[in-house]
């Protein structure tokens, strides 16, 4: 085995984890091209399913992810990338982690547990 197996699926799920804290920052997807770019640049590149193109994390916001380590699971169809999150936020909604909502009351409610690092309306202004 030489690495992640993109023959199983065109897109593989990728978990981004903060190397220093262990916090899970986000779940996204990579195709083989995004994986190769990530290896070549040392910065995480994903594949955007909604835009159907490569998504260089932080290209608009400046919140890039520097690769510290890459792991793949026993089936070679899921990646875990330990990163240094530059800019403080991984989430496009301005939170450090995309997992900023916690389910409460047996699933009846949720609460925001993360702190917003930036205002997305300011960062993602459309010209």
PDB file of C-alpha atoms in Angstrom:
ATOM      1  CA  UNK A   1       0.000   0.000   0.000  1.00  0.00           C
ATOM      2  CA  UNK A   2       1.395   3.372  -0.971  1.00  0.00           C
ATOM      3  CA  UNK A   3      -1.101   5.780   0.579  1.00  0.00           C
ATOM      4  CA  UNK A   4      -4.745   6.797   0.426  1.00  0.00           C
ATOM      5  CA  UNK A   5      -6.763   4.772  -2.072  1.00  0.00           C
ATOM      6  CA  UNK A   6      -8.591   7.161  -4.388  1.00  0.00           C
ATOM      7  CA  UNK A   7      -9.702   4.226  -6.556  1.00  0.00           C
ATOM      8  CA  UNK A   8     -12.337   3.386  -3.914  1.00  0.00           C
ATOM      9  CA  UNK A   9     -13.978   6.793  -4.192  1.00  0.00           C
ATOM     10  CA  UNK A  10     -13.160   9.954  -6.095  1.00  0.00           C
ATOM     11  CA  UNK A  11     -13.515  11.969  -2.880  1.00  0.00           C
ATOM     12  CA  UNK A  12     -12.168  10.834   0.478  1.00  0.00           C
ATOM     13  CA  UNK A  13     -13.256  12.371   3.799  1.00  0.00           C
ATOM     14  CA  UNK A  14     -10.583  14.362   5.615  1.00  0.00           C
ATOM     15  CA  UNK A  15     -10.580  15.275   9.293  1.00  0.00           C
ATOM     16  CA  UNK A  16      -8.494  18.348  10.145  1.00  0.00           C
ATOM     17  CA  UNK A  17      -7.195  18.306  13.708  1.00  0.00           C
ATOM     18  CA  UNK A  18      -5.215  20.996  15.522  1.00  0.00           C
ATOM     19  CA  UNK A  19      -1.819  19.460  16.201  1.00  0.00           C
ATOM     20  CA  UNK A  20      -1.203  21.453  19.381  1.00  0.00           C
ATOM     21  CA  UNK A  21      -4.586  21.049  21.107  1.00  0.00           C
ATOM     22  CA  UNK A  22      -6.029  17.902  19.541  1.00  0.00           C
ATOM     23  CA  UNK A  23      -9.246  19.787  18.731  1.00  0.00           C
ATOM     24  CA  UNK A  24     -11.141  18.562  15.677  1.00  0.00           C
ATOM     25  CA  UNK A  25     -11.426  21.586  13.406  1.00  0.00           C
ATOM     26  CA  UNK A  26     -13.405  20.379  10.413  1.00  0.00           C
ATOM     27  CA  UNK A  27     -14.410  17.579   8.073  1.00  0.00           C
ATOM     28  CA  UNK A  28     -13.966  18.110   4.349  1.00  0.00           C
ATOM     29  CA  UNK A  29     -13.064  16.088   1.249  1.00  0.00           C
ATOM     30  CA  UNK A  30     -10.061  15.577  -1.011  1.00  0.00           C
ATOM     31  CA  UNK A  31      -9.622  14.139  -4.441  1.00  0.00           C
ATOM     32  CA  UNK A  32      -6.256  12.858  -5.665  1.00  0.00           C
ATOM     33  CA  UNK A  33      -5.337  16.254  -7.124  1.00  0.00           C
ATOM     34  CA  UNK A  34      -6.036  18.062  -3.833  1.00  0.00           C
ATOM     35  CA  UNK A  35      -4.004  15.434  -1.983  1.00  0.00           C
ATOM     36  CA  UNK A  36      -1.031  15.887  -4.315  1.00  0.00           C
ATOM     37  CA  UNK A  37      -1.212  19.676  -3.971  1.00  0.00           C
ATOM     38  CA  UNK A  38      -1.326  19.329  -0.186  1.00  0.00           C
ATOM     39  CA  UNK A  39       1.812  17.179  -0.266  1.00  0.00           C
ATOM     40  CA  UNK A  40       3.592  19.559  -2.641  1.00  0.00           C
ATOM     41  CA  UNK A  41       2.782  22.816  -0.827  1.00  0.00           C
ATOM     42  CA  UNK A  42       2.565  21.816   2.833  1.00  0.00           C
ATOM     43  CA  UNK A  43      -0.773  23.608   3.037  1.00  0.00           C
ATOM     44  CA  UNK A  44      -4.091  21.803   3.027  1.00  0.00           C
ATOM     45  CA  UNK A  45      -6.048  21.829  -0.215  1.00  0.00           C
ATOM     46  CA  UNK A  46      -9.522  20.289  -0.253  1.00  0.00           C
ATOM     47  CA  UNK A  47     -12.081  19.625  -2.967  1.00  0.00           C
ATOM     48  CA  UNK A  48     -15.227  21.732  -2.648  1.00  0.00           C
ATOM     49  CA  UNK A  49     -18.297  19.644  -3.427  1.00  0.00           C
ATOM     50  CA  UNK A  50     -20.544  22.712  -3.680  1.00  0.00           C
ATOM     51  CA  UNK A  51     -18.220  24.587  -6.064  1.00  0.00           C
ATOM     52  CA  UNK A  52     -16.907  21.429  -7.763  1.00  0.00           C
ATOM     53  CA  UNK A  53     -13.299  22.619  -7.693  1.00  0.00           C
ATOM     54  CA  UNK A  54     -10.127  22.639  -5.624  1.00  0.00           C
ATOM     55  CA  UNK A  55     -10.437  24.651  -2.431  1.00  0.00           C
ATOM     56  CA  UNK A  56      -7.175  25.992  -1.105  1.00  0.00           C
ATOM     57  CA  UNK A  57      -8.038  26.458   2.560  1.00  0.00           C
ATOM     58  CA  UNK A  58      -7.639  30.112   3.482  1.00  0.00           C
ATOM     59  CA  UNK A  59      -7.413  31.468  -0.070  1.00  0.00           C
ATOM     60  CA  UNK A  60     -10.075  34.086   0.742  1.00  0.00           C
ATOM     61  CA  UNK A  61      -9.910  34.379   4.531  1.00  0.00           C
ATOM     62  CA  UNK A  62      -6.191  33.955   5.133  1.00  0.00           C
ATOM     63  CA  UNK A  63      -6.981  31.161   7.609  1.00  0.00           C
ATOM     64  CA  UNK A  64      -4.682  28.582   6.049  1.00  0.00           C
ATOM     65  CA  UNK A  65      -3.822  25.173   7.442  1.00  0.00           C
ATOM     66  CA  UNK A  66      -0.156  24.197   7.552  1.00  0.00           C
ATOM     67  CA  UNK A  67       0.326  20.438   7.383  1.00  0.00           C
ATOM     68  CA  UNK A  68       2.095  18.916  10.378  1.00  0.00           C
ATOM     69  CA  UNK A  69       1.275  15.231   9.771  1.00  0.00           C
ATOM     70  CA  UNK A  70      -0.948  13.154   7.489  1.00  0.00           C
ATOM     71  CA  UNK A  71      -2.468   9.808   8.487  1.00  0.00           C
ATOM     72  CA  UNK A  72      -4.812   7.467   6.663  1.00  0.00           C
ATOM     73  CA  UNK A  73      -7.021   4.792   8.171  1.00  0.00           C
ATOM     74  CA  UNK A  74      -6.832   0.994   7.937  1.00  0.00           C
ATOM     75  CA  UNK A  75      -8.986   0.931   4.782  1.00  0.00           C
ATOM     76  CA  UNK A  76      -6.986   3.783   3.186  1.00  0.00           C
ATOM     77  CA  UNK A  77     -10.212   5.686   2.487  1.00  0.00           C
ATOM     78  CA  UNK A  78     -10.206   8.372   5.192  1.00  0.00           C
ATOM     79  CA  UNK A  79      -7.534  10.932   6.035  1.00  0.00           C
ATOM     80  CA  UNK A  80      -6.587  12.666   9.269  1.00  0.00           C
ATOM     81  CA  UNK A  81      -4.440  15.755   8.827  1.00  0.00           C
ATOM     82  CA  UNK A  82      -2.854  17.371  11.852  1.00  0.00           C
ATOM     83  CA  UNK A  83      -2.484  21.069  11.151  1.00  0.00           C
ATOM     84  CA  UNK A  84      -1.296  24.383  12.454  1.00  0.00           C
ATOM     85  CA  UNK A  85      -4.376  26.560  11.948  1.00  0.00           C
ATOM     86  CA  UNK A  86      -3.147  29.996  10.879  1.00  0.00           C
ATOM     87  CA  UNK A  87      -5.508  32.899  11.585  1.00  0.00           C
ATOM     88  CA  UNK A  88      -7.366  31.208  14.398  1.00  0.00           C
ATOM     89  CA  UNK A  89     -10.457  29.941  12.563  1.00  0.00           C
ATOM     90  CA  UNK A  90     -11.118  26.868  10.443  1.00  0.00           C
ATOM     91  CA  UNK A  91     -14.849  27.482  10.010  1.00  0.00           C
ATOM     92  CA  UNK A  92     -16.274  29.746   7.295  1.00  0.00           C
ATOM     93  CA  UNK A  93     -18.797  30.971   9.885  1.00  0.00           C
ATOM     94  CA  UNK A  94     -15.915  32.502  11.829  1.00  0.00           C
ATOM     95  CA  UNK A  95     -15.454  29.891  14.540  1.00  0.00           C
ATOM     96  CA  UNK A  96     -12.197  28.150  15.410  1.00  0.00           C
ATOM     97  CA  UNK A  97     -13.838  24.757  14.756  1.00  0.00           C
ATOM     98  CA  UNK A  98     -16.744  23.858  12.505  1.00  0.00           C
ATOM     99  CA  UNK A  99     -18.041  21.837  15.467  1.00  0.00           C
ATOM    100  CA  UNK A 100     -19.244  24.798  17.529  1.00  0.00           C
ATOM    101  CA  UNK A 101     -22.799  23.575  18.194  1.00  0.00           C
ATOM    102  CA  UNK A 102     -23.531  21.014  20.904  1.00  0.00           C
ATOM    103  CA  UNK A 103     -26.735  18.957  20.993  1.00  0.00           C
ATOM    104  CA  UNK A 104     -28.498  19.265  24.369  1.00  0.00           C
ATOM    105  CA  UNK A 105     -31.666  18.109  26.114  1.00  0.00           C
ATOM    106  CA  UNK A 106     -31.679  14.687  24.472  1.00  0.00           C
ATOM    107  CA  UNK A 107     -31.617  16.210  20.998  1.00  0.00           C
ATOM    108  CA  UNK A 108     -34.346  18.782  21.573  1.00  0.00           C
ATOM    109  CA  UNK A 109     -31.998  21.768  21.535  1.00  0.00           C
ATOM    110  CA  UNK A 110     -28.466  22.864  20.839  1.00  0.00           C
ATOM    111  CA  UNK A 111     -26.106  25.426  22.247  1.00  0.00           C
ATOM    112  CA  UNK A 112     -23.225  27.337  20.741  1.00  0.00           C
ATOM    113  CA  UNK A 113     -20.062  26.283  22.550  1.00  0.00           C
ATOM    114  CA  UNK A 114     -17.462  27.915  20.338  1.00  0.00           C
ATOM    115  CA  UNK A 115     -16.383  31.514  20.217  1.00  0.00           C
ATOM    116  CA  UNK A 116     -16.549  33.446  16.968  1.00  0.00           C
ATOM    117  CA  UNK A 117     -13.059  34.543  15.906  1.00  0.00           C
ATOM    118  CA  UNK A 118     -14.098  36.704  12.952  1.00  0.00           C
ATOM    119  CA  UNK A 119     -17.197  38.110  11.284  1.00  0.00           C
ATOM    120  CA  UNK A 120     -17.722  36.250   7.992  1.00  0.00           C
ATOM    121  CA  UNK A 121     -19.524  39.263   6.472  1.00  0.00           C
ATOM    122  CA  UNK A 122     -16.297  41.238   6.836  1.00  0.00           C
ATOM    123  CA  UNK A 123     -13.954  38.484   5.661  1.00  0.00           C
ATOM    124  CA  UNK A 124     -15.931  37.172   2.683  1.00  0.00           C
ATOM    125  CA  UNK A 125     -17.026  40.457   1.114  1.00  0.00           C
ATOM    126  CA  UNK A 126     -18.126  39.979  -2.473  1.00  0.00           C
ATOM    127  CA  UNK A 127     -16.984  42.719  -4.827  1.00  0.00           C
TER     128      UNK A 127
END
